[in-house]
Amino acid sequence: MNFLAHAFLSFDNPDILVGNLIADMVKGKQMDVYPSEIRRGIKIHRLIDSFTDSHPVTLEAKKLFQESAGRYGSSFLDVSYDHFLALDPLNQPKEGWELFAQNCYAQIEERGNILPSIFCNMYMYMKSEDWFSNYQNMWMIERSFDRLKRRASYLDDNAPVFADFEKNYNTIQKSYELFFPDLKKYVEEIS
């Protein structure tokens, strides 16, 4: 899952939220410098990723990006799932996505002094482009895909990944609808 799902699956716990969002940027013993609840958020993030990557629906859905994205298919599927979460009326936060986003940004900034610098650099874009509110928009998904392509060492910047997303939109949405309830239940059980 991508940033929106990790934030959403933090279930309004600010320290879990921060751990969940910085997890990919914290390696090895770096984790030891964080308070216990942030470390718990990092662990939850990793469990979410493992569950997602091994789920049969996800394994099948990432094949939709095989031709255009190769080994990076799961990363593009993660962003796609965030899009469908942002459109999902069954999982919309009670306060709506805009207020949810603002609350998340405030909680992140309250802990700004302990965030990894690599996260802080990315966070400037996250907040200024309001990723959490805008994942529902196709332009945000296309922009996210373009950024992923630029960071992917073995992927051509012209790879038609977004075209595959558009072509398989309904199939990916059905995959999300089958997969996300399982993930949410799993995270509720481990939290």
PDB file of C-alpha atoms in Angstrom:
ATOM      1  CA  MET A   1       0.000   0.000   0.000  1.00  0.00           C
ATOM      2  CA  ASN A   2       1.047   3.587  -0.502  1.00  0.00           C
ATOM      3  CA  PHE A   3       0.981   6.662   1.752  1.00  0.00           C
ATOM      4  CA  LEU A   4      -2.781   7.197   1.975  1.00  0.00           C
ATOM      5  CA  ALA A   5      -3.503   3.613   3.005  1.00  0.00           C
ATOM      6  CA  HIS A   6      -0.690   3.623   5.562  1.00  0.00           C
ATOM      7  CA  ALA A   7      -2.040   6.857   7.048  1.00  0.00           C
ATOM      8  CA  PHE A   8      -5.614   5.571   7.048  1.00  0.00           C
ATOM      9  CA  LEU A   9      -4.602   2.270   8.639  1.00  0.00           C
ATOM     10  CA  SER A  10      -2.949   4.139  11.518  1.00  0.00           C
ATOM     11  CA  PHE A  11      -6.467   4.517  12.955  1.00  0.00           C
ATOM     12  CA  ASP A  12      -6.010   8.076  14.307  1.00  0.00           C
ATOM     13  CA  ASN A  13      -2.915   7.274  16.389  1.00  0.00           C
ATOM     14  CA  PRO A  14      -0.382  10.072  15.642  1.00  0.00           C
ATOM     15  CA  ASP A  15       2.736   8.070  16.568  1.00  0.00           C
ATOM     16  CA  ILE A  16       1.609   5.022  14.612  1.00  0.00           C
ATOM     17  CA  LEU A  17       0.907   7.390  11.699  1.00  0.00           C
ATOM     18  CA  VAL A  18       4.429   8.806  11.758  1.00  0.00           C
ATOM     19  CA  GLY A  19       6.019   5.368  12.063  1.00  0.00           C
ATOM     20  CA  ASN A  20       3.814   4.047   9.291  1.00  0.00           C
ATOM     21  CA  LEU A  21       4.845   6.888   6.960  1.00  0.00           C
ATOM     22  CA  ILE A  22       8.600   6.925   7.639  1.00  0.00           C
ATOM     23  CA  ALA A  23       9.109   3.142   7.704  1.00  0.00           C
ATOM     24  CA  ASP A  24      10.628   2.818   4.227  1.00  0.00           C
ATOM     25  CA  MET A  25      13.211   5.453   5.155  1.00  0.00           C
ATOM     26  CA  VAL A  26      14.304   3.844   8.418  1.00  0.00           C
ATOM     27  CA  LYS A  27      16.866   1.073   8.078  1.00  0.00           C
ATOM     28  CA  GLY A  28      18.263  -1.391  10.606  1.00  0.00           C
ATOM     29  CA  LYS A  29      19.290   0.077  13.949  1.00  0.00           C
ATOM     30  CA  GLN A  30      18.031   3.543  12.970  1.00  0.00           C
ATOM     31  CA  MET A  31      14.701   2.298  14.293  1.00  0.00           C
ATOM     32  CA  ASP A  32      16.107   2.242  17.839  1.00  0.00           C
ATOM     33  CA  VAL A  33      16.195   6.054  18.075  1.00  0.00           C
ATOM     34  CA  TYR A  34      12.412   6.369  17.864  1.00  0.00           C
ATOM     35  CA  PRO A  35       9.902   6.198  20.734  1.00  0.00           C
ATOM     36  CA  SER A  36       8.129   2.844  21.149  1.00  0.00           C
ATOM     37  CA  GLU A  37       4.840   3.850  19.489  1.00  0.00           C
ATOM     38  CA  ILE A  38       6.638   5.175  16.401  1.00  0.00           C
ATOM     39  CA  ARG A  39       8.634   1.919  16.277  1.00  0.00           C
ATOM     40  CA  ARG A  40       5.313   0.089  16.495  1.00  0.00           C
ATOM     41  CA  GLY A  41       4.077   2.128  13.506  1.00  0.00           C
ATOM     42  CA  ILE A  42       7.202   1.143  11.556  1.00  0.00           C
ATOM     43  CA  LYS A  43       6.533  -2.523  12.337  1.00  0.00           C
ATOM     44  CA  ILE A  44       2.870  -2.188  11.344  1.00  0.00           C
ATOM     45  CA  HIS A  45       3.946  -0.630   8.043  1.00  0.00           C
ATOM     46  CA  ARG A  46       6.195  -3.599   7.321  1.00  0.00           C
ATOM     47  CA  LEU A  47       3.473  -6.076   8.231  1.00  0.00           C
ATOM     48  CA  ILE A  48       1.038  -4.231   5.934  1.00  0.00           C
ATOM     49  CA  ASP A  49       3.554  -4.454   3.094  1.00  0.00           C
ATOM     50  CA  SER A  50       4.159  -8.170   3.672  1.00  0.00           C
ATOM     51  CA  PHE A  51       0.444  -8.916   3.840  1.00  0.00           C
ATOM     52  CA  THR A  52      -0.194  -6.893   0.683  1.00  0.00           C
ATOM     53  CA  ASP A  53       2.658  -8.408  -1.302  1.00  0.00           C
ATOM     54  CA  SER A  54       1.617 -11.973  -0.494  1.00  0.00           C
ATOM     55  CA  HIS A  55      -2.155 -11.595  -0.870  1.00  0.00           C
ATOM     56  CA  PRO A  56      -3.508 -13.668  -3.811  1.00  0.00           C
ATOM     57  CA  VAL A  57      -5.596 -10.777  -5.178  1.00  0.00           C
ATOM     58  CA  THR A  58      -2.567  -8.471  -5.189  1.00  0.00           C
ATOM     59  CA  LEU A  59      -0.358 -11.109  -6.775  1.00  0.00           C
ATOM     60  CA  GLU A  60      -2.848 -11.419  -9.607  1.00  0.00           C
ATOM     61  CA  ALA A  61      -3.516  -7.670  -9.970  1.00  0.00           C
ATOM     62  CA  LYS A  62       0.144  -6.670 -10.222  1.00  0.00           C
ATOM     63  CA  LYS A  63       0.331  -8.738 -13.425  1.00  0.00           C
ATOM     64  CA  LEU A  64      -1.713  -5.951 -15.036  1.00  0.00           C
ATOM     65  CA  PHE A  65       1.429  -3.803 -14.858  1.00  0.00           C
ATOM     66  CA  GLN A  66       3.856  -6.568 -15.849  1.00  0.00           C
ATOM     67  CA  GLU A  67       4.336  -5.467 -19.458  1.00  0.00           C
ATOM     68  CA  SER A  68       4.831  -1.761 -18.749  1.00  0.00           C
ATOM     69  CA  ALA A  69       6.437  -1.814 -15.288  1.00  0.00           C
ATOM     70  CA  GLY A  70       8.128  -5.196 -14.977  1.00  0.00           C
ATOM     71  CA  ARG A  71       9.432  -5.790 -11.456  1.00  0.00           C
ATOM     72  CA  TYR A  72       7.971  -2.466 -10.302  1.00  0.00           C
ATOM     73  CA  GLY A  73       4.373  -3.554 -10.877  1.00  0.00           C
ATOM     74  CA  SER A  74       3.570  -3.847  -7.187  1.00  0.00           C
ATOM     75  CA  SER A  75       4.689  -0.245  -6.545  1.00  0.00           C
ATOM     76  CA  PHE A  76       2.299   1.049  -9.201  1.00  0.00           C
ATOM     77  CA  LEU A  77      -0.460  -1.166  -7.862  1.00  0.00           C
ATOM     78  CA  ASP A  78       0.083   0.329  -4.390  1.00  0.00           C
ATOM     79  CA  VAL A  79      -0.536   3.830  -5.769  1.00  0.00           C
ATOM     80  CA  SER A  80      -3.571   2.526  -7.664  1.00  0.00           C
ATOM     81  CA  TYR A  81      -5.005   1.082  -4.464  1.00  0.00           C
ATOM     82  CA  ASP A  82      -4.610   4.485  -2.775  1.00  0.00           C
ATOM     83  CA  HIS A  83      -6.688   5.987  -5.590  1.00  0.00           C
ATOM     84  CA  PHE A  84      -9.500   3.530  -4.974  1.00  0.00           C
ATOM     85  CA  LEU A  85      -9.290   3.995  -1.203  1.00  0.00           C
ATOM     86  CA  ALA A  86      -9.728   7.745  -1.750  1.00  0.00           C
ATOM     87  CA  LEU A  87     -12.900   7.003  -3.739  1.00  0.00           C
ATOM     88  CA  ASP A  88     -14.239   4.307  -1.396  1.00  0.00           C
ATOM     89  CA  PRO A  89     -17.407   5.512   0.381  1.00  0.00           C
ATOM     90  CA  LEU A  90     -17.197   2.584   2.827  1.00  0.00           C
ATOM     91  CA  ASN A  91     -13.810   3.705   4.131  1.00  0.00           C
ATOM     92  CA  GLN A  92     -14.008   7.464   3.918  1.00  0.00           C
ATOM     93  CA  PRO A  93     -12.994   9.031   7.245  1.00  0.00           C
ATOM     94  CA  LYS A  94     -15.975  10.425   9.134  1.00  0.00           C
ATOM     95  CA  GLU A  95     -14.496  13.923   8.822  1.00  0.00           C
ATOM     96  CA  GLY A  96     -13.841  13.523   5.070  1.00  0.00           C
ATOM     97  CA  TRP A  97     -10.502  13.231   3.267  1.00  0.00           C
ATOM     98  CA  GLU A  98      -9.639  16.949   3.339  1.00  0.00           C
ATOM     99  CA  LEU A  99      -9.852  17.254   7.116  1.00  0.00           C
ATOM    100  CA  PHE A 100      -8.240  13.821   7.509  1.00  0.00           C
ATOM    101  CA  ALA A 101      -5.331  15.096   5.398  1.00  0.00           C
ATOM    102  CA  GLN A 102      -4.962  18.305   7.395  1.00  0.00           C
ATOM    103  CA  ASN A 103      -4.997  16.360  10.670  1.00  0.00           C
ATOM    104  CA  CYS A 104      -2.313  13.991   9.362  1.00  0.00           C
ATOM    105  CA  TYR A 105      -0.098  16.857   8.209  1.00  0.00           C
ATOM    106  CA  ALA A 106      -0.442  18.558  11.609  1.00  0.00           C
ATOM    107  CA  GLN A 107       0.480  15.335  13.433  1.00  0.00           C
ATOM    108  CA  ILE A 108       3.511  14.851  11.193  1.00  0.00           C
ATOM    109  CA  GLU A 109       4.677  18.420  11.769  1.00  0.00           C
ATOM    110  CA  GLU A 110       4.300  18.077  15.552  1.00  0.00           C
ATOM    111  CA  ARG A 111       6.957  15.352  15.342  1.00  0.00           C
ATOM    112  CA  GLY A 112       9.092  17.122  12.746  1.00  0.00           C
ATOM    113  CA  ASN A 113      12.200  17.235  14.934  1.00  0.00           C
ATOM    114  CA  ILE A 114      12.565  13.427  14.866  1.00  0.00           C
ATOM    115  CA  LEU A 115      11.695  12.711  11.225  1.00  0.00           C
ATOM    116  CA  PRO A 116      14.369  11.391   8.836  1.00  0.00           C
ATOM    117  CA  SER A 117      15.635  14.138   6.528  1.00  0.00           C
ATOM    118  CA  ILE A 118      14.766  12.097   3.440  1.00  0.00           C
ATOM    119  CA  PHE A 119      11.149  11.987   4.634  1.00  0.00           C
ATOM    120  CA  CYS A 120      11.165  15.741   5.331  1.00  0.00           C
ATOM    121  CA  ASN A 121      12.298  16.431   1.762  1.00  0.00           C
ATOM    122  CA  MET A 122       9.479  14.303   0.369  1.00  0.00           C
ATOM    123  CA  TYR A 123       6.975  15.672   2.875  1.00  0.00           C
ATOM    124  CA  MET A 124       7.296  19.168   1.381  1.00  0.00           C
ATOM    125  CA  TYR A 125       5.741  17.794  -1.824  1.00  0.00           C
ATOM    126  CA  MET A 126       3.254  15.640   0.048  1.00  0.00           C
ATOM    127  CA  LYS A 127       1.789  18.629   1.853  1.00  0.00           C
ATOM    128  CA  SER A 128       2.079  21.260  -0.875  1.00  0.00           C
ATOM    129  CA  GLU A 129       0.349  18.954  -3.386  1.00  0.00           C
ATOM    130  CA  ASP A 130      -1.983  17.598  -0.696  1.00  0.00           C
ATOM    131  CA  TRP A 131      -1.421  13.987  -1.652  1.00  0.00           C
ATOM    132  CA  PHE A 132      -3.907  12.591   0.851  1.00  0.00           C
ATOM    133  CA  SER A 133      -6.809  14.652  -0.503  1.00  0.00           C
ATOM    134  CA  ASN A 134      -5.766  14.385  -4.128  1.00  0.00           C
ATOM    135  CA  TYR A 135      -5.236  10.644  -4.578  1.00  0.00           C
ATOM    136  CA  GLN A 136      -8.853  10.585  -5.763  1.00  0.00           C
ATOM    137  CA  ASN A 137      -7.826  12.615  -8.837  1.00  0.00           C
ATOM    138  CA  MET A 138      -6.398  11.019 -11.955  1.00  0.00           C
ATOM    139  CA  TRP A 139      -3.824  13.808 -12.363  1.00  0.00           C
ATOM    140  CA  MET A 140      -2.366  12.902  -8.953  1.00  0.00           C
ATOM    141  CA  ILE A 141      -2.089   9.236  -9.888  1.00  0.00           C
ATOM    142  CA  GLU A 142      -0.404  10.117 -13.173  1.00  0.00           C
ATOM    143  CA  ARG A 143       2.021  12.427 -11.344  1.00  0.00           C
ATOM    144  CA  SER A 144       2.759   9.709  -8.772  1.00  0.00           C
ATOM    145  CA  PHE A 145       3.392   7.215 -11.556  1.00  0.00           C
ATOM    146  CA  ASP A 146       5.772   9.644 -13.285  1.00  0.00           C
ATOM    147  CA  ARG A 147       7.734  10.089 -10.063  1.00  0.00           C
ATOM    148  CA  LEU A 148       7.902   6.348  -9.524  1.00  0.00           C
ATOM    149  CA  LYS A 149       9.207   5.873 -13.060  1.00  0.00           C
ATOM    150  CA  ARG A 150      11.964   8.459 -12.495  1.00  0.00           C
ATOM    151  CA  ARG A 151      13.085   6.695  -9.287  1.00  0.00           C
ATOM    152  CA  ALA A 152      12.971   3.194 -10.794  1.00  0.00           C
ATOM    153  CA  SER A 153      16.483   2.271 -11.903  1.00  0.00           C
ATOM    154  CA  TYR A 154      15.418  -0.273 -14.504  1.00  0.00           C
ATOM    155  CA  LEU A 155      12.350   1.421 -15.947  1.00  0.00           C
ATOM    156  CA  ASP A 156      12.181   3.710 -18.957  1.00  0.00           C
ATOM    157  CA  ASP A 157      10.647   7.118 -18.258  1.00  0.00           C
ATOM    158  CA  ASN A 158       8.388   6.537 -21.287  1.00  0.00           C
ATOM    159  CA  ALA A 159       6.995   3.231 -20.017  1.00  0.00           C
ATOM    160  CA  PRO A 160       3.199   3.340 -20.568  1.00  0.00           C
ATOM    161  CA  VAL A 161       2.322   2.479 -16.978  1.00  0.00           C
ATOM    162  CA  PHE A 162      -0.431   5.071 -16.640  1.00  0.00           C
ATOM    163  CA  ALA A 163      -1.975   3.832 -19.877  1.00  0.00           C
ATOM    164  CA  ASP A 164      -2.081   0.335 -18.343  1.00  0.00           C
ATOM    165  CA  PHE A 165      -3.759   1.813 -15.261  1.00  0.00           C
ATOM    166  CA  GLU A 166      -6.426   3.498 -17.403  1.00  0.00           C
ATOM    167  CA  LYS A 167      -6.930   0.408 -19.569  1.00  0.00           C
ATOM    168  CA  ASN A 168      -7.338  -1.865 -16.533  1.00  0.00           C
ATOM    169  CA  TYR A 169      -9.091   0.649 -14.284  1.00  0.00           C
ATOM    170  CA  ASN A 170     -12.206  -1.454 -13.563  1.00  0.00           C
ATOM    171  CA  THR A 171     -10.206  -4.631 -12.978  1.00  0.00           C
ATOM    172  CA  ILE A 172      -7.851  -2.865 -10.556  1.00  0.00           C
ATOM    173  CA  GLN A 173     -10.836  -1.369  -8.749  1.00  0.00           C
ATOM    174  CA  LYS A 174     -12.385  -4.823  -8.335  1.00  0.00           C
ATOM    175  CA  SER A 175      -9.050  -6.099  -7.006  1.00  0.00           C
ATOM    176  CA  TYR A 176      -8.980  -3.275  -4.468  1.00  0.00           C
ATOM    177  CA  GLU A 177     -12.568  -4.075  -3.412  1.00  0.00           C
ATOM    178  CA  LEU A 178     -11.653  -7.730  -2.831  1.00  0.00           C
ATOM    179  CA  PHE A 179      -8.343  -7.032  -1.137  1.00  0.00           C
ATOM    180  CA  PHE A 180      -8.801  -3.970   1.086  1.00  0.00           C
ATOM    181  CA  PRO A 181     -11.364  -5.425   3.536  1.00  0.00           C
ATOM    182  CA  ASP A 182      -8.923  -8.283   4.218  1.00  0.00           C
ATOM    183  CA  LEU A 183      -6.083  -5.832   4.813  1.00  0.00           C
ATOM    184  CA  LYS A 184      -8.146  -3.579   7.073  1.00  0.00           C
ATOM    185  CA  LYS A 185      -9.269  -6.550   9.178  1.00  0.00           C
ATOM    186  CA  TYR A 186      -5.675  -7.783   9.430  1.00  0.00           C
ATOM    187  CA  VAL A 187      -4.378  -4.389  10.593  1.00  0.00           C
ATOM    188  CA  GLU A 188      -7.174  -4.061  13.143  1.00  0.00           C
ATOM    189  CA  GLU A 189      -6.133  -7.438  14.542  1.00  0.00           C
ATOM    190  CA  ILE A 190      -2.411  -6.572  14.804  1.00  0.00           C
ATOM    191  CA  SER A 191      -2.860  -3.010  16.062  1.00  0.00           C
TER     192      SER A 191
END
